[in-house]
PDB file of C-alpha atoms in Angstrom:
ATOM      1  CA  UNK A   1     -52.500 -17.125  38.057  1.00  0.00           C
ATOM      2  CA  UNK A   2     -54.361 -17.176  40.734  1.00  0.00           C
ATOM      3  CA  UNK A   3     -57.268 -15.103  40.284  1.00  0.00           C
ATOM      4  CA  UNK A   4     -59.265 -17.785  38.090  1.00  0.00           C
ATOM      5  CA  UNK A   5     -58.969 -20.144  41.012  1.00  0.00           C
ATOM      6  CA  UNK A   6     -60.099 -17.657  43.783  1.00  0.00           C
ATOM      7  CA  UNK A   7     -63.007 -16.164  41.868  1.00  0.00           C
ATOM      8  CA  UNK A   8     -65.387 -19.526  41.715  1.00  0.00           C
ATOM      9  CA  UNK A   9     -65.175 -20.228  45.372  1.00  0.00           C
ATOM     10  CA  UNK A  10     -65.980 -16.605  46.162  1.00  0.00           C
ATOM     11  CA  UNK A  11     -68.933 -16.430  43.679  1.00  0.00           C
ATOM     12  CA  UNK A  12     -70.441 -19.332  45.538  1.00  0.00           C
ATOM     13  CA  UNK A  13     -70.065 -17.643  48.631  1.00  0.00           C
ATOM     14  CA  UNK A  14     -71.627 -14.674  47.718  1.00  0.00           C
ATOM     15  CA  UNK A  15     -74.793 -16.481  46.174  1.00  0.00           C
ATOM     16  CA  UNK A  16     -74.914 -18.600  49.104  1.00  0.00           C
ATOM     17  CA  UNK A  17     -75.418 -15.499  51.414  1.00  0.00           C
ATOM     18  CA  UNK A  18     -78.072 -13.812  49.668  1.00  0.00           C
ATOM     19  CA  UNK A  19     -79.858 -16.657  48.624  1.00  0.00           C
ATOM     20  CA  UNK A  20     -83.288 -16.732  50.886  1.00  0.00           C
ATOM     21  CA  UNK A  21     -83.724 -19.634  53.600  1.00  0.00           C
ATOM     22  CA  UNK A  22     -86.699 -22.053  52.848  1.00  0.00           C
ATOM     23  CA  UNK A  23     -89.727 -22.233  55.057  1.00  0.00           C
ATOM     24  CA  UNK A  24     -88.990 -24.037  58.170  1.00  0.00           C
ATOM     25  CA  UNK A  25     -90.979 -27.434  58.158  1.00  0.00           C
ATOM     26  CA  UNK A  26     -91.017 -27.898  61.916  1.00  0.00           C
ATOM     27  CA  UNK A  27     -94.745 -27.785  63.041  1.00  0.00           C
ATOM     28  CA  UNK A  28     -95.289 -25.248  66.065  1.00  0.00           C
ATOM     29  CA  UNK A  29     -96.775 -28.021  68.172  1.00  0.00           C
ATOM     30  CA  UNK A  30     -93.576 -29.638  68.153  1.00  0.00           C
ATOM     31  CA  UNK A  31     -91.851 -26.433  70.194  1.00  0.00           C
ATOM     32  CA  UNK A  32     -92.702 -27.649  73.578  1.00  0.00           C
ATOM     33  CA  UNK A  33     -91.088 -30.851  72.918  1.00  0.00           C
ATOM     34  CA  UNK A  34     -87.803 -29.010  72.248  1.00  0.00           C
ATOM     35  CA  UNK A  35     -85.448 -28.853  75.097  1.00  0.00           C
ATOM     36  CA  UNK A  36     -82.032 -26.643  75.196  1.00  0.00           C
ATOM     37  CA  UNK A  37     -78.854 -28.696  75.084  1.00  0.00           C
ATOM     38  CA  UNK A  38     -76.956 -29.392  77.677  1.00  0.00           C
ATOM     39  CA  UNK A  39     -73.435 -29.138  76.131  1.00  0.00           C
ATOM     40  CA  UNK A  40     -71.882 -26.046  77.055  1.00  0.00           C
ATOM     41  CA  UNK A  41     -71.346 -22.760  74.455  1.00  0.00           C
ATOM     42  CA  UNK A  42     -68.090 -22.531  73.284  1.00  0.00           C
ATOM     43  CA  UNK A  43     -68.885 -18.987  71.739  1.00  0.00           C
ATOM     44  CA  UNK A  44     -66.653 -16.557  73.354  1.00  0.00           C
ATOM     45  CA  UNK A  45     -67.957 -13.031  74.661  1.00  0.00           C
ATOM     46  CA  UNK A  46     -65.399 -10.174  74.928  1.00  0.00           C
ATOM     47  CA  UNK A  47     -66.355  -7.245  77.039  1.00  0.00           C
ATOM     48  CA  UNK A  48     -64.839  -3.730  76.840  1.00  0.00           C
ATOM     49  CA  UNK A  49     -64.129  -2.218  79.872  1.00  0.00           C
ATOM     50  CA  UNK A  50     -63.245   1.729  80.196  1.00  0.00           C
ATOM     51  CA  UNK A  51     -60.109   2.907  79.721  1.00  0.00           C
ATOM     52  CA  UNK A  52     -60.385   5.800  82.230  1.00  0.00           C
ATOM     53  CA  UNK A  53     -62.129   6.134  85.478  1.00  0.00           C
ATOM     54  CA  UNK A  54     -65.833   8.199  85.131  1.00  0.00           C
ATOM     55  CA  UNK A  55     -65.790   8.723  89.117  1.00  0.00           C
ATOM     56  CA  UNK A  56     -63.562   8.994  92.182  1.00  0.00           C
ATOM     57  CA  UNK A  57     -60.302  10.822  92.655  1.00  0.00           C
ATOM     58  CA  UNK A  58     -58.885  10.194  89.098  1.00  0.00           C
ATOM     59  CA  UNK A  59     -60.859  13.024  87.444  1.00  0.00           C
ATOM     60  CA  UNK A  60     -59.942  15.390  90.803  1.00  0.00           C
ATOM     61  CA  UNK A  61     -58.330  18.744  90.135  1.00  0.00           C
ATOM     62  CA  UNK A  62     -55.119  18.733  88.319  1.00  0.00           C
ATOM     63  CA  UNK A  63     -51.860  20.521  89.680  1.00  0.00           C
ATOM     64  CA  UNK A  64     -52.521  23.557  87.235  1.00  0.00           C
ATOM     65  CA  UNK A  65     -50.402  26.614  87.179  1.00  0.00           C
ATOM     66  CA  UNK A  66     -49.992  28.542  89.859  1.00  0.00           C
ATOM     67  CA  UNK A  67     -52.195  32.148  90.219  1.00  0.00           C
ATOM     68  CA  UNK A  68     -49.624  34.421  91.243  1.00  0.00           C
ATOM     69  CA  UNK A  69     -50.928  35.346  94.493  1.00  0.00           C
ATOM     70  CA  UNK A  70     -49.571  37.445  97.168  1.00  0.00           C
ATOM     71  CA  UNK A  71     -48.233  40.996  97.486  1.00  0.00           C
ATOM     72  CA  UNK A  72     -47.147  42.717  94.544  1.00  0.00           C
ATOM     73  CA  UNK A  73     -45.874  46.142  95.925  1.00  0.00           C
ATOM     74  CA  UNK A  74     -44.225  45.850  99.442  1.00  0.00           C
ATOM     75  CA  UNK A  75     -44.507  48.449 102.315  1.00  0.00           C
ATOM     76  CA  UNK A  76     -43.290  51.986 101.547  1.00  0.00           C
ATOM     77  CA  UNK A  77     -42.766  51.297  97.929  1.00  0.00           C
ATOM     78  CA  UNK A  78     -44.200  54.114  95.603  1.00  0.00           C
ATOM     79  CA  UNK A  79     -47.405  53.163  93.393  1.00  0.00           C
ATOM     80  CA  UNK A  80     -49.562  54.863  91.250  1.00  0.00           C
ATOM     81  CA  UNK A  81     -53.278  54.885  90.561  1.00  0.00           C
ATOM     82  CA  UNK A  82     -53.855  51.436  88.905  1.00  0.00           C
ATOM     83  CA  UNK A  83     -51.213  49.567  90.747  1.00  0.00           C
ATOM     84  CA  UNK A  84     -52.016  46.077  91.831  1.00  0.00           C
ATOM     85  CA  UNK A  85     -50.784  46.077  95.486  1.00  0.00           C
ATOM     86  CA  UNK A  86     -52.034  42.402  96.526  1.00  0.00           C
ATOM     87  CA  UNK A  87     -53.577  39.398  94.841  1.00  0.00           C
ATOM     88  CA  UNK A  88     -55.853  36.952  97.110  1.00  0.00           C
ATOM     89  CA  UNK A  89     -58.538  34.979  97.472  1.00  0.00           C
ATOM     90  CA  UNK A  90     -60.692  36.041 100.052  1.00  0.00           C
ATOM     91  CA  UNK A  91     -60.333  38.972 102.021  1.00  0.00           C
ATOM     92  CA  UNK A  92     -56.973  38.714 104.221  1.00  0.00           C
ATOM     93  CA  UNK A  93     -56.614  41.942 103.455  1.00  0.00           C
ATOM     94  CA  UNK A  94     -58.762  45.162 103.309  1.00  0.00           C
ATOM     95  CA  UNK A  95     -58.487  47.869 101.124  1.00  0.00           C
ATOM     96  CA  UNK A  96     -57.803  50.966 103.253  1.00  0.00           C
ATOM     97  CA  UNK A  97     -57.035  54.627 102.793  1.00  0.00           C
ATOM     98  CA  UNK A  98     -56.545  55.635  99.299  1.00  0.00           C
ATOM     99  CA  UNK A  99     -57.027  51.765  97.608  1.00  0.00           C
ATOM    100  CA  UNK A 100     -59.744  50.022  96.582  1.00  0.00           C
ATOM    101  CA  UNK A 101     -60.756  45.875  96.426  1.00  0.00           C
ATOM    102  CA  UNK A 102     -61.820  44.417  92.741  1.00  0.00           C
ATOM    103  CA  UNK A 103     -64.471  41.861  92.501  1.00  0.00           C
ATOM    104  CA  UNK A 104     -61.817  39.135  92.609  1.00  0.00           C
ATOM    105  CA  UNK A 105     -60.330  40.858  96.066  1.00  0.00           C
ATOM    106  CA  UNK A 106     -57.300  42.408  94.269  1.00  0.00           C
ATOM    107  CA  UNK A 107     -56.201  45.362  96.249  1.00  0.00           C
ATOM    108  CA  UNK A 108     -55.294  48.331  94.018  1.00  0.00           C
ATOM    109  CA  UNK A 109     -54.108  51.825  94.735  1.00  0.00           C
ATOM    110  CA  UNK A 110     -56.426  55.046  93.741  1.00  0.00           C
ATOM    111  CA  UNK A 111     -53.740  57.622  94.436  1.00  0.00           C
ATOM    112  CA  UNK A 112     -50.198  58.228  93.825  1.00  0.00           C
ATOM    113  CA  UNK A 113     -48.158  57.542  97.128  1.00  0.00           C
ATOM    114  CA  UNK A 114     -46.628  54.901  99.044  1.00  0.00           C
ATOM    115  CA  UNK A 115     -47.964  51.648 100.250  1.00  0.00           C
ATOM    116  CA  UNK A 116     -48.742  50.700 104.122  1.00  0.00           C
ATOM    117  CA  UNK A 117     -49.725  48.024 105.506  1.00  0.00           C
ATOM    118  CA  UNK A 118     -51.623  48.495 109.042  1.00  0.00           C
ATOM    119  CA  UNK A 119     -54.112  47.684 111.571  1.00  0.00           C
ATOM    120  CA  UNK A 120     -57.040  49.765 112.605  1.00  0.00           C
ATOM    121  CA  UNK A 121     -58.665  48.952 115.798  1.00  0.00           C
ATOM    122  CA  UNK A 122     -61.348  52.007 116.004  1.00  0.00           C
ATOM    123  CA  UNK A 123     -62.595  50.398 112.373  1.00  0.00           C
ATOM    124  CA  UNK A 124     -62.144  46.833 113.026  1.00  0.00           C
ATOM    125  CA  UNK A 125     -60.748  44.700 115.873  1.00  0.00           C
ATOM    126  CA  UNK A 126     -59.357  42.086 113.607  1.00  0.00           C
ATOM    127  CA  UNK A 127     -58.926  42.890 110.132  1.00  0.00           C
ATOM    128  CA  UNK A 128     -55.557  44.196 108.549  1.00  0.00           C
ATOM    129  CA  UNK A 129     -55.923  46.741 106.009  1.00  0.00           C
ATOM    130  CA  UNK A 130     -53.442  48.157 103.075  1.00  0.00           C
ATOM    131  CA  UNK A 131     -53.472  51.880 102.449  1.00  0.00           C
ATOM    132  CA  UNK A 132     -51.292  54.770 100.401  1.00  0.00           C
ATOM    133  CA  UNK A 133     -49.780  57.562 102.180  1.00  0.00           C
ATOM    134  CA  UNK A 134     -48.869  60.867 100.221  1.00  0.00           C
ATOM    135  CA  UNK A 135     -45.908  61.083 102.199  1.00  0.00           C
ATOM    136  CA  UNK A 136     -43.478  58.284 102.964  1.00  0.00           C
ATOM    137  CA  UNK A 137     -43.161  59.156 106.401  1.00  0.00           C
ATOM    138  CA  UNK A 138     -46.963  59.159 107.038  1.00  0.00           C
ATOM    139  CA  UNK A 139     -48.257  56.717 109.449  1.00  0.00           C
ATOM    140  CA  UNK A 140     -51.635  55.095 109.134  1.00  0.00           C
ATOM    141  CA  UNK A 141     -53.909  54.891 110.605  1.00  0.00           C
ATOM    142  CA  UNK A 142     -54.423  58.490 110.700  1.00  0.00           C
ATOM    143  CA  UNK A 143     -55.916  59.954 114.468  1.00  0.00           C
ATOM    144  CA  UNK A 144     -59.793  60.687 114.703  1.00  0.00           C
ATOM    145  CA  UNK A 145     -60.728  64.122 113.181  1.00  0.00           C
ATOM    146  CA  UNK A 146     -57.199  64.631 111.891  1.00  0.00           C
ATOM    147  CA  UNK A 147     -56.326  67.013 109.071  1.00  0.00           C
ATOM    148  CA  UNK A 148     -56.255  64.643 105.713  1.00  0.00           C
ATOM    149  CA  UNK A 149     -53.990  65.703 103.185  1.00  0.00           C
ATOM    150  CA  UNK A 150     -56.098  66.413 100.236  1.00  0.00           C
ATOM    151  CA  UNK A 151     -55.766  64.471  97.135  1.00  0.00           C
ATOM    152  CA  UNK A 152     -54.542  67.462  94.457  1.00  0.00           C
ATOM    153  CA  UNK A 153     -51.290  67.207  96.235  1.00  0.00           C
ATOM    154  CA  UNK A 154     -51.983  70.243  98.632  1.00  0.00           C
ATOM    155  CA  UNK A 155     -50.812  70.145 102.205  1.00  0.00           C
ATOM    156  CA  UNK A 156     -51.711  72.271 105.318  1.00  0.00           C
ATOM    157  CA  UNK A 157     -49.703  75.525 106.166  1.00  0.00           C
ATOM    158  CA  UNK A 158     -49.395  77.274 108.860  1.00  0.00           C
ATOM    159  CA  UNK A 159     -50.850  80.744 108.655  1.00  0.00           C
ATOM    160  CA  UNK A 160     -49.355  83.840 109.376  1.00  0.00           C
ATOM    161  CA  UNK A 161     -50.399  86.418 112.536  1.00  0.00           C
ATOM    162  CA  UNK A 162     -51.428  88.561 110.588  1.00  0.00           C
ATOM    163  CA  UNK A 163     -54.197  86.900 108.786  1.00  0.00           C
ATOM    164  CA  UNK A 164     -55.426  85.371 111.775  1.00  0.00           C
ATOM    165  CA  UNK A 165     -55.939  89.129 113.265  1.00  0.00           C
ATOM    166  CA  UNK A 166     -57.517  90.310 110.463  1.00  0.00           C
ATOM    167  CA  UNK A 167     -60.202  87.453 110.678  1.00  0.00           C
ATOM    168  CA  UNK A 168     -60.388  88.353 114.440  1.00  0.00           C
ATOM    169  CA  UNK A 169     -60.778  92.107 113.823  1.00  0.00           C
ATOM    170  CA  UNK A 170     -63.502  91.442 111.153  1.00  0.00           C
ATOM    171  CA  UNK A 171     -65.737  89.154 113.400  1.00  0.00           C
ATOM    172  CA  UNK A 172     -65.050  85.462 112.075  1.00  0.00           C
ATOM    173  CA  UNK A 173     -62.891  84.703 115.341  1.00  0.00           C
ATOM    174  CA  UNK A 174     -66.487  84.296 117.757  1.00  0.00           C
ATOM    175  CA  UNK A 175     -69.517  85.006 115.812  1.00  0.00           C
ATOM    176  CA  UNK A 176     -70.868  82.158 113.663  1.00  0.00           C
ATOM    177  CA  UNK A 177     -73.924  84.258 112.033  1.00  0.00           C
ATOM    178  CA  UNK A 178     -71.528  86.674 110.108  1.00  0.00           C
ATOM    179  CA  UNK A 179     -72.587  87.473 106.711  1.00  0.00           C
ATOM    180  CA  UNK A 180     -69.813  86.629 104.722  1.00  0.00           C
ATOM    181  CA  UNK A 181     -66.146  87.451 103.988  1.00  0.00           C
ATOM    182  CA  UNK A 182     -63.463  86.883 101.074  1.00  0.00           C
ATOM    183  CA  UNK A 183     -59.850  87.241 100.644  1.00  0.00           C
ATOM    184  CA  UNK A 184     -58.116  90.012  98.916  1.00  0.00           C
ATOM    185  CA  UNK A 185     -54.489  89.865  98.147  1.00  0.00           C
ATOM    186  CA  UNK A 186     -52.879  92.823  99.999  1.00  0.00           C
ATOM    187  CA  UNK A 187     -48.741  92.030  99.032  1.00  0.00           C
ATOM    188  CA  UNK A 188     -46.491  89.177  98.592  1.00  0.00           C
ATOM    189  CA  UNK A 189     -47.452  86.330 100.875  1.00  0.00           C
ATOM    190  CA  UNK A 190     -50.190  88.502 102.685  1.00  0.00           C
ATOM    191  CA  UNK A 191     -53.732  87.994 102.682  1.00  0.00           C
ATOM    192  CA  UNK A 192     -56.348  90.092 104.267  1.00  0.00           C
ATOM    193  CA  UNK A 193     -59.962  89.696 104.600  1.00  0.00           C
ATOM    194  CA  UNK A 194     -62.537  92.058 103.380  1.00  0.00           C
ATOM    195  CA  UNK A 195     -66.100  91.925 104.558  1.00  0.00           C
ATOM    196  CA  UNK A 196     -68.982  91.766 101.980  1.00  0.00           C
ATOM    197  CA  UNK A 197     -72.380  91.953 102.206  1.00  0.00           C
ATOM    198  CA  UNK A 198     -74.395  89.369 100.464  1.00  0.00           C
ATOM    199  CA  UNK A 199     -77.898  90.159  98.728  1.00  0.00           C
ATOM    200  CA  UNK A 200     -80.320  87.380  99.540  1.00  0.00           C
ATOM    201  CA  UNK A 201     -83.080  86.589  96.471  1.00  0.00           C
ATOM    202  CA  UNK A 202     -86.501  85.501  97.659  1.00  0.00           C
ATOM    203  CA  UNK A 203     -86.682  81.586  98.598  1.00  0.00           C
ATOM    204  CA  UNK A 204     -83.061  81.237  99.230  1.00  0.00           C
ATOM    205  CA  UNK A 205     -81.043  81.400 101.840  1.00  0.00           C
ATOM    206  CA  UNK A 206     -77.234  81.806 102.889  1.00  0.00           C
ATOM    207  CA  UNK A 207     -74.860  79.553 104.707  1.00  0.00           C
ATOM    208  CA  UNK A 208     -71.366  79.523 105.984  1.00  0.00           C
ATOM    209  CA  UNK A 209     -68.920  77.613 104.633  1.00  0.00           C
ATOM    210  CA  UNK A 210     -68.012  74.707 106.993  1.00  0.00           C
ATOM    211  CA  UNK A 211     -64.694  76.028 107.481  1.00  0.00           C
ATOM    212  CA  UNK A 212     -65.784  79.020 108.596  1.00  0.00           C
ATOM    213  CA  UNK A 213     -68.497  77.525 110.668  1.00  0.00           C
ATOM    214  CA  UNK A 214     -65.807  74.853 112.382  1.00  0.00           C
ATOM    215  CA  UNK A 215     -63.243  77.567 112.900  1.00  0.00           C
ATOM    216  CA  UNK A 216     -65.874  80.044 114.839  1.00  0.00           C
ATOM    217  CA  UNK A 217     -66.829  76.762 116.818  1.00  0.00           C
ATOM    218  CA  UNK A 218     -63.348  76.344 117.960  1.00  0.00           C
ATOM    219  CA  UNK A 219     -62.733  79.707 118.909  1.00  0.00           C
ATOM    220  CA  UNK A 220     -66.269  79.855 120.675  1.00  0.00           C
ATOM    221  CA  UNK A 221     -65.428  76.681 122.843  1.00  0.00           C
ATOM    222  CA  UNK A 222     -68.242  74.822 121.415  1.00  0.00           C
ATOM    223  CA  UNK A 223     -68.398  71.070 122.434  1.00  0.00           C
ATOM    224  CA  UNK A 224     -69.413  69.048 119.694  1.00  0.00           C
ATOM    225  CA  UNK A 225     -70.508  65.267 120.444  1.00  0.00           C
ATOM    226  CA  UNK A 226     -67.752  62.913 119.173  1.00  0.00           C
ATOM    227  CA  UNK A 227     -68.959  60.417 115.978  1.00  0.00           C
ATOM    228  CA  UNK A 228     -69.004  56.873 116.682  1.00  0.00           C
ATOM    229  CA  UNK A 229     -68.522  55.144 113.474  1.00  0.00           C
ATOM    230  CA  UNK A 230     -69.580  51.724 114.814  1.00  0.00           C
ATOM    231  CA  UNK A 231     -72.939  52.987 116.301  1.00  0.00           C
ATOM    232  CA  UNK A 232     -75.022  52.390 113.344  1.00  0.00           C
ATOM    233  CA  UNK A 233     -77.841  50.945 115.166  1.00  0.00           C
ATOM    234  CA  UNK A 234     -78.528  54.124 117.036  1.00  0.00           C
ATOM    235  CA  UNK A 235     -78.808  56.090 113.930  1.00  0.00           C
ATOM    236  CA  UNK A 236     -81.106  53.225 112.480  1.00  0.00           C
ATOM    237  CA  UNK A 237     -83.471  53.599 115.076  1.00  0.00           C
ATOM    238  CA  UNK A 238     -83.637  57.438 114.902  1.00  0.00           C
ATOM    239  CA  UNK A 239     -83.933  57.117 110.973  1.00  0.00           C
ATOM    240  CA  UNK A 240     -87.325  54.554 111.535  1.00  0.00           C
ATOM    241  CA  UNK A 241     -88.854  56.907 114.135  1.00  0.00           C
ATOM    242  CA  UNK A 242     -88.321  60.166 112.115  1.00  0.00           C
ATOM    243  CA  UNK A 243     -90.143  57.993 109.455  1.00  0.00           C
ATOM    244  CA  UNK A 244     -92.877  56.732 111.572  1.00  0.00           C
ATOM    245  CA  UNK A 245     -93.510  60.058 112.646  1.00  0.00           C
ATOM    246  CA  UNK A 246     -93.607  61.491 109.202  1.00  0.00           C
ATOM    247  CA  UNK A 247     -96.068  58.862 108.135  1.00  0.00           C
ATOM    248  CA  UNK A 248     -98.285  59.440 111.251  1.00  0.00           C
ATOM    249  CA  UNK A 249     -98.631  63.254 110.635  1.00  0.00           C
ATOM    250  CA  UNK A 250     -99.792  62.615 106.706  1.00  0.00           C
ATOM    251  CA  UNK A 251    -102.134  60.245 107.715  1.00  0.00           C
ATOM    252  CA  UNK A 252    -103.598  62.615 110.358  1.00  0.00           C
ATOM    253  CA  UNK A 253    -103.617  65.274 107.437  1.00  0.00           C
ATOM    254  CA  UNK A 254    -105.799  63.028 105.168  1.00  0.00           C
ATOM    255  CA  UNK A 255    -108.228  62.694 107.706  1.00  0.00           C
TER     256      UNK A 255
END
């Protein structure tokens, strides 16, 4: 019933809006005479403000979940290769014996054993280290030049007096320039050394094993200068001087 009454006014309004406006009859010369009205403008203006701050501490760090940092394995706890021992941000702890450090400063075990937290004043006076030992009763740091246990789970065994006497008879006891020797099993638990002659091919040289040279030097009471791990500057100066001499000799040969 109301549709016929509503349509005519709405159609007339649409026609009035779409009808082009007639050209203005106001002359351009009369524009300077026009003055703005002093009556206040009653149109309402609305400005939409930001509903969230764009700067300041409102957008700072949020209280996110914890990263679970800290010790994952306590002292003397059994670990296997790959076990995470300590998670940290920065180097509060450093990797010691049988341990490694990841790029996010995570310390993990590289060998099977027991965790040890310790300090090594000879290595660094202030740093704290985390290491892994093969026996629960072992103590870190190990003394300098002390025998290290091998990674294959083998330990040092005290040799029998017969083996030492056999070595002295052959000549390994006090002579460094021995041609060579090899072990031969005589009986159950008994080992004897047999002297062997080596044939050296042209262009090659035979050298005794390091452990044989070390034992011979100990028996001959040869004193070796103690190695200082911290004296890197002296080694660097020697390397630079050696390279300079080599370059000078090459230059003289070319002339």
